[in-house]
PDB file of C-alpha atoms in Angstrom:
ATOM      1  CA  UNK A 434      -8.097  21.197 -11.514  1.00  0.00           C
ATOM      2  CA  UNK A 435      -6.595  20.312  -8.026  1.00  0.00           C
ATOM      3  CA  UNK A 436      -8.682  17.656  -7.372  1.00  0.00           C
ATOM      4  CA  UNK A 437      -7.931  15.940 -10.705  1.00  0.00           C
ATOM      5  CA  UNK A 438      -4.154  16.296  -9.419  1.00  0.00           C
ATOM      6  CA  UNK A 439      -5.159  14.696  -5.949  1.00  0.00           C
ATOM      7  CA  UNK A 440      -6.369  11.425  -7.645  1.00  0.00           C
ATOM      8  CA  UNK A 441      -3.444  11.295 -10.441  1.00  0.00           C
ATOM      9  CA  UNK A 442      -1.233  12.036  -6.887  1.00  0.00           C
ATOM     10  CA  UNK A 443      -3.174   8.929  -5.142  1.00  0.00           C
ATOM     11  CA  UNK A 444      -3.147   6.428  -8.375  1.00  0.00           C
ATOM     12  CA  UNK A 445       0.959   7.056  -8.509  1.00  0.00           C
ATOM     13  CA  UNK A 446       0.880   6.766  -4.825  1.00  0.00           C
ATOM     14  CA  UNK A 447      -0.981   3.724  -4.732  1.00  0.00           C
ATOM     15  CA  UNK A 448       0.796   2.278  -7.419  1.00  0.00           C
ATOM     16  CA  UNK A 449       4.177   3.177  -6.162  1.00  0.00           C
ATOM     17  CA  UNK A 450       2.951   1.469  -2.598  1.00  0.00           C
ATOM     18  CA  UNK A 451       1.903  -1.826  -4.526  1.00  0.00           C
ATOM     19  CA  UNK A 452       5.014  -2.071  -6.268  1.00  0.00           C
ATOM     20  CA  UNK A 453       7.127  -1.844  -2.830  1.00  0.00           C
ATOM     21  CA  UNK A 454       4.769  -4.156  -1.241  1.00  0.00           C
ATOM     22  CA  UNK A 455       5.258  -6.671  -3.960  1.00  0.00           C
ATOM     23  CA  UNK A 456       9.453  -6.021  -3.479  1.00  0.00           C
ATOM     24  CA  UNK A 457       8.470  -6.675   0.600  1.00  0.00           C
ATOM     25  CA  UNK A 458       6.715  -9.880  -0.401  1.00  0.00           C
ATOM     26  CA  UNK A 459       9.215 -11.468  -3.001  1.00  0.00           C
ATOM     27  CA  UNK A 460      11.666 -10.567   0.283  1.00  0.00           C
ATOM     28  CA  UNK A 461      10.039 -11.940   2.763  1.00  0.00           C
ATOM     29  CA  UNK A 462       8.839 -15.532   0.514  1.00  0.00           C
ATOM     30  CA  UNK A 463      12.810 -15.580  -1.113  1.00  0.00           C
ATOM     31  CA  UNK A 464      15.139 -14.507   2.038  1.00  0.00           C
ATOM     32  CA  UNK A 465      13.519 -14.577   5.686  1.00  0.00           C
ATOM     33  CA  UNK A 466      17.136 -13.870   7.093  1.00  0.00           C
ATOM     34  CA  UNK A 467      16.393 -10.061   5.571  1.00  0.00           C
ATOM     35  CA  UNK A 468      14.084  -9.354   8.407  1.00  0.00           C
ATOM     36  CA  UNK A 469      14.857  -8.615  11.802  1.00  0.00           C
ATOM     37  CA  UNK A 470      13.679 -11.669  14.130  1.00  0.00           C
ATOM     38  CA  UNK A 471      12.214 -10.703  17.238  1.00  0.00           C
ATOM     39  CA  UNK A 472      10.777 -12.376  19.934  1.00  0.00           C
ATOM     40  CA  UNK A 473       7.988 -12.269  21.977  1.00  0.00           C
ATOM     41  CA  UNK A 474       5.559 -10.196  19.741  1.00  0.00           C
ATOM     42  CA  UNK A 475       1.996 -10.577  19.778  1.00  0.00           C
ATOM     43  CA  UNK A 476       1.275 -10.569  16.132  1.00  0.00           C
ATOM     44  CA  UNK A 477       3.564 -13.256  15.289  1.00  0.00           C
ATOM     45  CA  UNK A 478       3.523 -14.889  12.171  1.00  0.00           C
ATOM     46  CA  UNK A 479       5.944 -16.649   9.504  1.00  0.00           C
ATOM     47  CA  UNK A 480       8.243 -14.267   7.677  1.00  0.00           C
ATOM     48  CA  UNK A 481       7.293 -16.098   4.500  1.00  0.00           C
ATOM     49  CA  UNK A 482       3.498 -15.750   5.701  1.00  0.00           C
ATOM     50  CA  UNK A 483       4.067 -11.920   5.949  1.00  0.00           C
ATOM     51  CA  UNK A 484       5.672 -12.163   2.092  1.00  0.00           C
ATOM     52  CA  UNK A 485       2.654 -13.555   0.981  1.00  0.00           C
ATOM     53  CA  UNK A 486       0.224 -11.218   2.545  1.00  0.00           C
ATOM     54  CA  UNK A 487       2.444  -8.115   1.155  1.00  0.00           C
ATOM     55  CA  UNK A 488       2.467 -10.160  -1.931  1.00  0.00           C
ATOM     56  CA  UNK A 489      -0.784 -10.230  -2.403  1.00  0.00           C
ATOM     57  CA  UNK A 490      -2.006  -6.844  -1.046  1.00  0.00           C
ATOM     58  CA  UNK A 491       0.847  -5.113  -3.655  1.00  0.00           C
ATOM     59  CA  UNK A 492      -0.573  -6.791  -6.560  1.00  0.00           C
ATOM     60  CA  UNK A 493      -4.219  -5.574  -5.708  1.00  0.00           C
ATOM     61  CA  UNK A 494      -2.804  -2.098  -4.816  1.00  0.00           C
ATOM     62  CA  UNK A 495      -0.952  -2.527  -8.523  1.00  0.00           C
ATOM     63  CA  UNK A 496      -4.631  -2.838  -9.883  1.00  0.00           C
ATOM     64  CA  UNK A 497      -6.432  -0.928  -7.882  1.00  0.00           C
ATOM     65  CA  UNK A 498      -4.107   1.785  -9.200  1.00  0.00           C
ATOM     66  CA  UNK A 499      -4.271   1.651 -12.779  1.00  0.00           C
ATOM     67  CA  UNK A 500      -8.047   1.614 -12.263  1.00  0.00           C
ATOM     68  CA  UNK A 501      -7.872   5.278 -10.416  1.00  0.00           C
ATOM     69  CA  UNK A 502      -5.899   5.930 -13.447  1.00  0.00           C
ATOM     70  CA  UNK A 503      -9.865   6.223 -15.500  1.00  0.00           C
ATOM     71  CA  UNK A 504     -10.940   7.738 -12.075  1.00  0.00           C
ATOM     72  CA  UNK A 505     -13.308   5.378 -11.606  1.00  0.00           C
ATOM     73  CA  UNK A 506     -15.792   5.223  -8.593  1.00  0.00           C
ATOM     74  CA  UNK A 507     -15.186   1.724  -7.871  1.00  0.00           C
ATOM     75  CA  UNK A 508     -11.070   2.145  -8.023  1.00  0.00           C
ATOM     76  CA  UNK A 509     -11.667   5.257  -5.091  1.00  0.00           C
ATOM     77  CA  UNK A 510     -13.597   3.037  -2.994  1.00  0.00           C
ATOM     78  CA  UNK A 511     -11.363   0.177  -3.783  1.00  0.00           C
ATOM     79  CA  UNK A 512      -8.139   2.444  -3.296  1.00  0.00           C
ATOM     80  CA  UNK A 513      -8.576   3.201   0.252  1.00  0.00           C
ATOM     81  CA  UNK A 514      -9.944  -0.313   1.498  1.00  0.00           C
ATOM     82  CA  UNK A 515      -6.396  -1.180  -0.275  1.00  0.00           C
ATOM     83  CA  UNK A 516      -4.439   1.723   1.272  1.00  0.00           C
ATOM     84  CA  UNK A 517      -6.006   0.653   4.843  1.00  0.00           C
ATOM     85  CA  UNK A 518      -5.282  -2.826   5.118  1.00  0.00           C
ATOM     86  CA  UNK A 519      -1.564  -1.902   3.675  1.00  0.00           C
ATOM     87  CA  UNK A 520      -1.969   0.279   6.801  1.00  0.00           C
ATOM     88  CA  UNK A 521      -2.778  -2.587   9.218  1.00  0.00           C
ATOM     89  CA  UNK A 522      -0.708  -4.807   7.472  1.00  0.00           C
ATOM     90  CA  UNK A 523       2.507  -2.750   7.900  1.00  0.00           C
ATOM     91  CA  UNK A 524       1.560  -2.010  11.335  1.00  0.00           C
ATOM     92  CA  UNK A 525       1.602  -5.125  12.225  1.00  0.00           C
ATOM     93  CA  UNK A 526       4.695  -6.421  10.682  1.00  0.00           C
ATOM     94  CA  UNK A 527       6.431  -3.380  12.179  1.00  0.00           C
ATOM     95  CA  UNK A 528       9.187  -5.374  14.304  1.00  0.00           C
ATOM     96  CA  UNK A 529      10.501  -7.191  11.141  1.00  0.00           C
ATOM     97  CA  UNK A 530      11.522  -4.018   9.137  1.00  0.00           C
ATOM     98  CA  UNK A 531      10.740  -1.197  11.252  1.00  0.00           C
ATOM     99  CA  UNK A 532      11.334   1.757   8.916  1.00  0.00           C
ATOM    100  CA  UNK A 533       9.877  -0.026   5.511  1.00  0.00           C
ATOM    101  CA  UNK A 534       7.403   0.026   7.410  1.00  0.00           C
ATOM    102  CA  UNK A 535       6.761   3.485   8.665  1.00  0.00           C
ATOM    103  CA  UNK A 536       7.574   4.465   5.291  1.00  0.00           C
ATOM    104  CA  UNK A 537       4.816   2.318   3.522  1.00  0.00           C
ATOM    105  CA  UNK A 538       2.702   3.472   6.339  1.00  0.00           C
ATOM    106  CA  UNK A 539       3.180   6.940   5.416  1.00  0.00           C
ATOM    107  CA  UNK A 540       2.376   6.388   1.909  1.00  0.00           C
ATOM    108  CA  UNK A 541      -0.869   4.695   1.862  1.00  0.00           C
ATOM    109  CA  UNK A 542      -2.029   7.311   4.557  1.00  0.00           C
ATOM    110  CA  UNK A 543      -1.524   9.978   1.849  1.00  0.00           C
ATOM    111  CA  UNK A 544      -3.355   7.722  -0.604  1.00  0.00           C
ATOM    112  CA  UNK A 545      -6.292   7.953   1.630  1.00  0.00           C
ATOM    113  CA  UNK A 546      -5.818  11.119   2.180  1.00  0.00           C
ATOM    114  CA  UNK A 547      -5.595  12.014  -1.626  1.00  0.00           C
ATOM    115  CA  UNK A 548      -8.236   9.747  -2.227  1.00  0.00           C
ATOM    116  CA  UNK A 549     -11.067  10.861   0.578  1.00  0.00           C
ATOM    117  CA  UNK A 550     -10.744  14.884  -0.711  1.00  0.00           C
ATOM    118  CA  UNK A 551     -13.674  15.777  -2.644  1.00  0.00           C
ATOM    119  CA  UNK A 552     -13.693  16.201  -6.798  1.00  0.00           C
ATOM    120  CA  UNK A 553     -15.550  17.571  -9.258  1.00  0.00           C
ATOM    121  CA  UNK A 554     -17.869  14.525 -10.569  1.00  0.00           C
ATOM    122  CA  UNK A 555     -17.897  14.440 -14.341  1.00  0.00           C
ATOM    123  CA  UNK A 556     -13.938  13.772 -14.835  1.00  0.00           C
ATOM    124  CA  UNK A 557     -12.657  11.790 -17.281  1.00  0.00           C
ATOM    125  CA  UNK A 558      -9.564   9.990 -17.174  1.00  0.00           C
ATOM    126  CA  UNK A 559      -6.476  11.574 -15.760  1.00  0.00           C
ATOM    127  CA  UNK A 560      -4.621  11.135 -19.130  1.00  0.00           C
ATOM    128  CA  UNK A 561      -7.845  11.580 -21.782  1.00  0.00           C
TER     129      UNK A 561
END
């Protein structure tokens, strides 16, 4: 029964972390001056091409999570690819919004967490 509550925890995680990502990426494409400028940082890109890579990696995460809603195999796999590169891409858009992004960090980290635990095969969907 736990591990049916670890991937409902990781779909409402993941979904939770698309949907901020998207907010990030409507942010960054609409109003660059909401970011924190910084100078001199190795990884540096646009603001508005940072809102289109959170953009894009939120609406993914958005699917991704409504598939680990029918527990499906592909949707696990899928979810922490997903939850990773929301990892990397956080990490590396850390100077602009430094605590959005230790907070989206944290979030896909439990997704991967949630999602990497071993269940019982032979589940159906979490709300069947």
């Amino acid at each position: 029964m736990w591990a049916t509550g670890l991937t409902a925890f990781a779909a409402v995680m993941l979904l939770l972390t698309g949907v901020l990502d998207i907010f990030r990426g409507i942010m960054g494409i609409a109003r660059d001056d909401v970011f924190l400028a910084t100078r001199s940082y190795v990884f540096q890109f646009s603001l508005t091409g940072w809102g289109w890579v959170h953009l894009v990696l939120g609406a993914v995460a958005v699917i991704v999570g409504l598939g680990l809603m029918k527990v499906s195999t592909w949707a696990r796999a899928a979810g922490v690819v997903i939850a990773a590169l929301i990892i990397i891409a956080n990490f590396l858009s850390l100077p602009y919004y430094p605590v959005w992004s230790i907070v989206m960090i944290a979030l896909a980290a439990f997704t991967i967490w949630a999602l990497c635990v071993v269940r019982k095969e032979g589940n159906q969907g979490l709300f069947d």
